[in-house]
PDB file of C-alpha atoms in Angstrom:
ATOM      1  CA  UNK T  30       0.227   0.093  -0.035  1.00  0.00           C
ATOM      2  CA  UNK T  31       1.262   3.694  -0.634  1.00  0.00           C
ATOM      3  CA  UNK T  32       2.418   5.380   2.108  1.00  0.00           C
ATOM      4  CA  UNK T  33       1.546   2.851   4.902  1.00  0.00           C
ATOM      5  CA  UNK T  34       3.083   4.009   8.091  1.00  0.00           C
ATOM      6  CA  UNK T  35       2.130   5.086  11.273  1.00  0.00           C
ATOM      7  CA  UNK T  36       3.785   8.305  10.946  1.00  0.00           C
ATOM      8  CA  UNK T  37       4.373  10.034   7.959  1.00  0.00           C
ATOM      9  CA  UNK T  38       6.476  13.317   7.544  1.00  0.00           C
ATOM     10  CA  UNK T  39       5.509  15.257   4.251  1.00  0.00           C
ATOM     11  CA  UNK T  40       7.296  18.017   2.607  1.00  0.00           C
ATOM     12  CA  UNK T  41       5.490  20.048   0.721  1.00  0.00           C
ATOM     13  CA  UNK T  42       6.426  23.000  -1.494  1.00  0.00           C
ATOM     14  CA  UNK T  43       7.620  23.286  -5.324  1.00  0.00           C
ATOM     15  CA  UNK T  44      11.451  23.738  -5.589  1.00  0.00           C
ATOM     16  CA  UNK T  45      11.079  26.368  -8.561  1.00  0.00           C
ATOM     17  CA  UNK T  46       9.974  28.890  -6.425  1.00  0.00           C
ATOM     18  CA  UNK T  47      12.872  29.851  -4.219  1.00  0.00           C
ATOM     19  CA  UNK T  48      11.755  29.199  -0.315  1.00  0.00           C
ATOM     20  CA  UNK T  49       8.661  27.298  -1.284  1.00  0.00           C
ATOM     21  CA  UNK T  50      10.992  24.329  -1.993  1.00  0.00           C
ATOM     22  CA  UNK T  51      11.653  23.900   2.303  1.00  0.00           C
ATOM     23  CA  UNK T  52       9.228  21.227   2.733  1.00  0.00           C
ATOM     24  CA  UNK T  53      11.481  18.934  -0.070  1.00  0.00           C
ATOM     25  CA  UNK T  54      14.593  20.261   1.370  1.00  0.00           C
ATOM     26  CA  UNK T  55      14.038  18.989   4.555  1.00  0.00           C
ATOM     27  CA  UNK T  56      12.725  15.907   3.718  1.00  0.00           C
ATOM     28  CA  UNK T  57      16.361  15.283   1.506  1.00  0.00           C
ATOM     29  CA  UNK T  58      17.905  16.302   4.826  1.00  0.00           C
ATOM     30  CA  UNK T  59      15.892  13.476   7.028  1.00  0.00           C
ATOM     31  CA  UNK T  60      16.752  10.955   4.493  1.00  0.00           C
ATOM     32  CA  UNK T  61      20.554  12.386   5.025  1.00  0.00           C
ATOM     33  CA  UNK T  62      20.337  12.272   8.483  1.00  0.00           C
ATOM     34  CA  UNK T  63      19.223   8.378   8.397  1.00  0.00           C
ATOM     35  CA  UNK T  64      21.717   7.416   5.739  1.00  0.00           C
ATOM     36  CA  UNK T  65      23.917   5.458   8.572  1.00  0.00           C
ATOM     37  CA  UNK T  66      21.309   5.256  10.955  1.00  0.00           C
ATOM     38  CA  UNK T  67      18.259   3.250  11.468  1.00  0.00           C
ATOM     39  CA  UNK T  68      15.278   4.793  10.697  1.00  0.00           C
ATOM     40  CA  UNK T  69      12.087   3.705  12.747  1.00  0.00           C
ATOM     41  CA  UNK T  70      10.120   1.350  10.925  1.00  0.00           C
ATOM     42  CA  UNK T  71       6.920   3.077  11.573  1.00  0.00           C
ATOM     43  CA  UNK T  72       7.949   6.256  10.012  1.00  0.00           C
ATOM     44  CA  UNK T  73       7.792   7.199   6.306  1.00  0.00           C
ATOM     45  CA  UNK T  74       9.374  10.521   4.669  1.00  0.00           C
ATOM     46  CA  UNK T  75       7.796  11.515   1.822  1.00  0.00           C
ATOM     47  CA  UNK T  76       8.510  14.683  -0.752  1.00  0.00           C
ATOM     48  CA  UNK T  77       5.097  15.636  -1.825  1.00  0.00           C
ATOM     49  CA  UNK T  78       6.211  18.490  -3.918  1.00  0.00           C
ATOM     50  CA  UNK T  79       2.882  20.183  -5.021  1.00  0.00           C
ATOM     51  CA  UNK T  80       1.048  16.973  -4.818  1.00  0.00           C
ATOM     52  CA  UNK T  81       0.498  16.517  -1.111  1.00  0.00           C
ATOM     53  CA  UNK T  82      -3.052  17.881  -1.007  1.00  0.00           C
ATOM     54  CA  UNK T  83      -4.045  15.876  -3.829  1.00  0.00           C
ATOM     55  CA  UNK T  84      -2.675  12.859  -3.487  1.00  0.00           C
ATOM     56  CA  UNK T  85      -1.004  12.233   0.103  1.00  0.00           C
ATOM     57  CA  UNK T  86      -4.175  13.593   2.281  1.00  0.00           C
ATOM     58  CA  UNK T  87      -6.787  12.513   0.276  1.00  0.00           C
ATOM     59  CA  UNK T  88      -5.229   8.759   0.453  1.00  0.00           C
ATOM     60  CA  UNK T  89      -5.803   8.279   3.945  1.00  0.00           C
ATOM     61  CA  UNK T  90      -4.744   4.588   5.204  1.00  0.00           C
ATOM     62  CA  UNK T  91      -5.786   2.682   8.485  1.00  0.00           C
ATOM     63  CA  UNK T  92      -2.197   2.477   9.339  1.00  0.00           C
ATOM     64  CA  UNK T  93      -2.006   6.353   9.951  1.00  0.00           C
ATOM     65  CA  UNK T  94      -1.390   7.725  13.479  1.00  0.00           C
ATOM     66  CA  UNK T  95       0.039  11.023  12.782  1.00  0.00           C
ATOM     67  CA  UNK T  96       1.030  13.500   9.816  1.00  0.00           C
ATOM     68  CA  UNK T  97       3.812  15.919  10.002  1.00  0.00           C
ATOM     69  CA  UNK T  98       3.391  18.336   7.263  1.00  0.00           C
ATOM     70  CA  UNK T  99       6.466  20.350   6.534  1.00  0.00           C
ATOM     71  CA  UNK T 100       6.140  23.597   4.749  1.00  0.00           C
ATOM     72  CA  UNK T 101       6.621  27.369   4.490  1.00  0.00           C
ATOM     73  CA  UNK T 102       3.728  29.276   6.543  1.00  0.00           C
ATOM     74  CA  UNK T 103       3.284  32.881   6.246  1.00  0.00           C
ATOM     75  CA  UNK T 104       2.747  34.313   9.780  1.00  0.00           C
ATOM     76  CA  UNK T 105       4.059  37.128  11.796  1.00  0.00           C
ATOM     77  CA  UNK T 106       8.121  36.223  11.940  1.00  0.00           C
ATOM     78  CA  UNK T 107      11.281  36.802  10.889  1.00  0.00           C
ATOM     79  CA  UNK T 108      12.412  34.807   7.688  1.00  0.00           C
ATOM     80  CA  UNK T 109      13.685  31.232   8.430  1.00  0.00           C
ATOM     81  CA  UNK T 110      11.590  31.451  11.854  1.00  0.00           C
ATOM     82  CA  UNK T 111      10.113  28.006  12.519  1.00  0.00           C
ATOM     83  CA  UNK T 112       7.247  26.937  14.524  1.00  0.00           C
ATOM     84  CA  UNK T 113       4.775  24.314  14.972  1.00  0.00           C
ATOM     85  CA  UNK T 114       1.592  24.709  14.415  1.00  0.00           C
ATOM     86  CA  UNK T 115      -1.691  23.003  15.199  1.00  0.00           C
ATOM     87  CA  UNK T 116      -4.527  22.932  12.036  1.00  0.00           C
ATOM     88  CA  UNK T 117      -6.380  25.324  14.241  1.00  0.00           C
ATOM     89  CA  UNK T 118      -3.645  27.992  14.459  1.00  0.00           C
ATOM     90  CA  UNK T 119      -2.656  28.091  10.797  1.00  0.00           C
ATOM     91  CA  UNK T 120      -3.278  31.712   9.612  1.00  0.00           C
ATOM     92  CA  UNK T 121      -6.463  31.718   7.510  1.00  0.00           C
ATOM     93  CA  UNK T 122      -5.773  32.013   3.890  1.00  0.00           C
ATOM     94  CA  UNK T 123      -1.677  31.629   4.414  1.00  0.00           C
ATOM     95  CA  UNK T 124      -1.599  28.010   3.965  1.00  0.00           C
ATOM     96  CA  UNK T 125      -2.591  27.599   0.432  1.00  0.00           C
ATOM     97  CA  UNK T 126      -0.906  25.375  -2.662  1.00  0.00           C
ATOM     98  CA  UNK T 127      -0.133  27.297  -5.894  1.00  0.00           C
ATOM     99  CA  UNK T 128      -3.872  26.890  -7.368  1.00  0.00           C
ATOM    100  CA  UNK T 129      -5.034  28.699  -4.083  1.00  0.00           C
ATOM    101  CA  UNK T 130      -6.586  25.700  -3.063  1.00  0.00           C
ATOM    102  CA  UNK T 131      -6.551  25.647   0.902  1.00  0.00           C
ATOM    103  CA  UNK T 132      -4.487  22.770   2.143  1.00  0.00           C
ATOM    104  CA  UNK T 133      -6.370  23.299   5.394  1.00  0.00           C
ATOM    105  CA  UNK T 134      -9.391  21.454   4.185  1.00  0.00           C
ATOM    106  CA  UNK T 135      -7.800  17.616   3.766  1.00  0.00           C
ATOM    107  CA  UNK T 136      -5.642  17.923   6.874  1.00  0.00           C
ATOM    108  CA  UNK T 137      -8.849  18.939   8.951  1.00  0.00           C
ATOM    109  CA  UNK T 138     -10.570  15.910   7.868  1.00  0.00           C
ATOM    110  CA  UNK T 139      -7.540  13.810   8.404  1.00  0.00           C
ATOM    111  CA  UNK T 140      -7.320  15.312  12.161  1.00  0.00           C
ATOM    112  CA  UNK T 141     -10.498  13.911  13.036  1.00  0.00           C
ATOM    113  CA  UNK T 142      -8.721  10.425  13.153  1.00  0.00           C
ATOM    114  CA  UNK T 143      -5.122  11.021  13.561  1.00  0.00           C
ATOM    115  CA  UNK T 144      -2.893  13.462  15.084  1.00  0.00           C
ATOM    116  CA  UNK T 145      -1.898  16.474  12.356  1.00  0.00           C
ATOM    117  CA  UNK T 146       0.796  19.075  13.277  1.00  0.00           C
ATOM    118  CA  UNK T 147       2.541  21.442  10.688  1.00  0.00           C
ATOM    119  CA  UNK T 148       6.142  22.525  11.005  1.00  0.00           C
ATOM    120  CA  UNK T 149       5.850  25.850   8.855  1.00  0.00           C
ATOM    121  CA  UNK T 150       8.788  27.821   8.256  1.00  0.00           C
ATOM    122  CA  UNK T 151       8.519  32.069   7.477  1.00  0.00           C
ATOM    123  CA  UNK T 152       9.559  32.328   3.898  1.00  0.00           C
ATOM    124  CA  UNK T 153      11.813  35.209   2.829  1.00  0.00           C
ATOM    125  CA  UNK T 154      10.693  34.945  -0.793  1.00  0.00           C
ATOM    126  CA  UNK T 155       8.685  32.773  -3.079  1.00  0.00           C
ATOM    127  CA  UNK T 156       9.256  33.542  -6.454  1.00  0.00           C
ATOM    128  CA  UNK T 157       6.258  32.201  -8.205  1.00  0.00           C
ATOM    129  CA  UNK T 158       5.498  32.181 -11.019  1.00  0.00           C
ATOM    130  CA  UNK T 159       9.282  33.093 -11.684  1.00  0.00           C
ATOM    131  CA  UNK T 160      11.450  30.152 -11.854  1.00  0.00           C
ATOM    132  CA  UNK T 161      14.063  30.738  -9.256  1.00  0.00           C
ATOM    133  CA  UNK T 162      15.632  27.597  -7.664  1.00  0.00           C
ATOM    134  CA  UNK T 163      17.401  28.116  -4.091  1.00  0.00           C
ATOM    135  CA  UNK T 164      16.515  28.617  -0.817  1.00  0.00           C
ATOM    136  CA  UNK T 165      17.170  32.030   0.641  1.00  0.00           C
ATOM    137  CA  UNK T 166      20.007  31.920   3.547  1.00  0.00           C
ATOM    138  CA  UNK T 167      17.680  32.451   6.359  1.00  0.00           C
ATOM    139  CA  UNK T 168      15.473  29.677   5.524  1.00  0.00           C
ATOM    140  CA  UNK T 169      18.413  27.382   4.172  1.00  0.00           C
ATOM    141  CA  UNK T 170      19.555  27.634   7.995  1.00  0.00           C
ATOM    142  CA  UNK T 171      16.417  26.477   9.373  1.00  0.00           C
ATOM    143  CA  UNK T 172      16.561  23.374   7.666  1.00  0.00           C
ATOM    144  CA  UNK T 173      18.885  21.690  10.519  1.00  0.00           C
ATOM    145  CA  UNK T 174      16.382  23.124  13.190  1.00  0.00           C
ATOM    146  CA  UNK T 175      13.272  21.971  11.501  1.00  0.00           C
ATOM    147  CA  UNK T 176      15.041  18.190  11.465  1.00  0.00           C
ATOM    148  CA  UNK T 177      15.548  18.463  15.275  1.00  0.00           C
ATOM    149  CA  UNK T 178      11.923  19.398  15.828  1.00  0.00           C
ATOM    150  CA  UNK T 179      10.765  16.561  13.311  1.00  0.00           C
ATOM    151  CA  UNK T 180      13.038  14.075  15.176  1.00  0.00           C
ATOM    152  CA  UNK T 181      11.702  14.921  18.629  1.00  0.00           C
ATOM    153  CA  UNK T 182       7.838  14.556  17.001  1.00  0.00           C
ATOM    154  CA  UNK T 183       8.974  10.803  15.918  1.00  0.00           C
ATOM    155  CA  UNK T 184      10.293  10.153  18.967  1.00  0.00           C
ATOM    156  CA  UNK T 185      13.845  10.027  18.169  1.00  0.00           C
ATOM    157  CA  UNK T 186      16.089  12.199  20.378  1.00  0.00           C
ATOM    158  CA  UNK T 187      19.796  13.105  19.634  1.00  0.00           C
TER     159      UNK T 187
END
């Protein structure tokens, strides 16, 4: 079965639009972290790109207990600031995909059955619709801290 794990860590975003690539970059960093360490069997890392809301979140599995969404979130903070959000805390209108489809919608439905948290990073620049690859320095610097937050969420302590 696709996405069959108790804990899913889902990196959302588009690497073509500067800081919007934060989620996929964190998934890459997590995979690198576990390159020479044993990853918990009940955890799956998913680079969902821009397909998270449409594919991952709409295909719930019985095995799911927790979803950790990693993405940029607009909130009142300095670029590169990380924050763990509950779904109720996500600022209205600040968490939509490229087609202005609220990501909150399928997550709220999932949260009725499982634990859902968002690890959000304040972006400095989203270049869409212009292609500009690469994260800005403050968002790039947030990746190791995001990895540490996620490791704590999945019960792996360093």
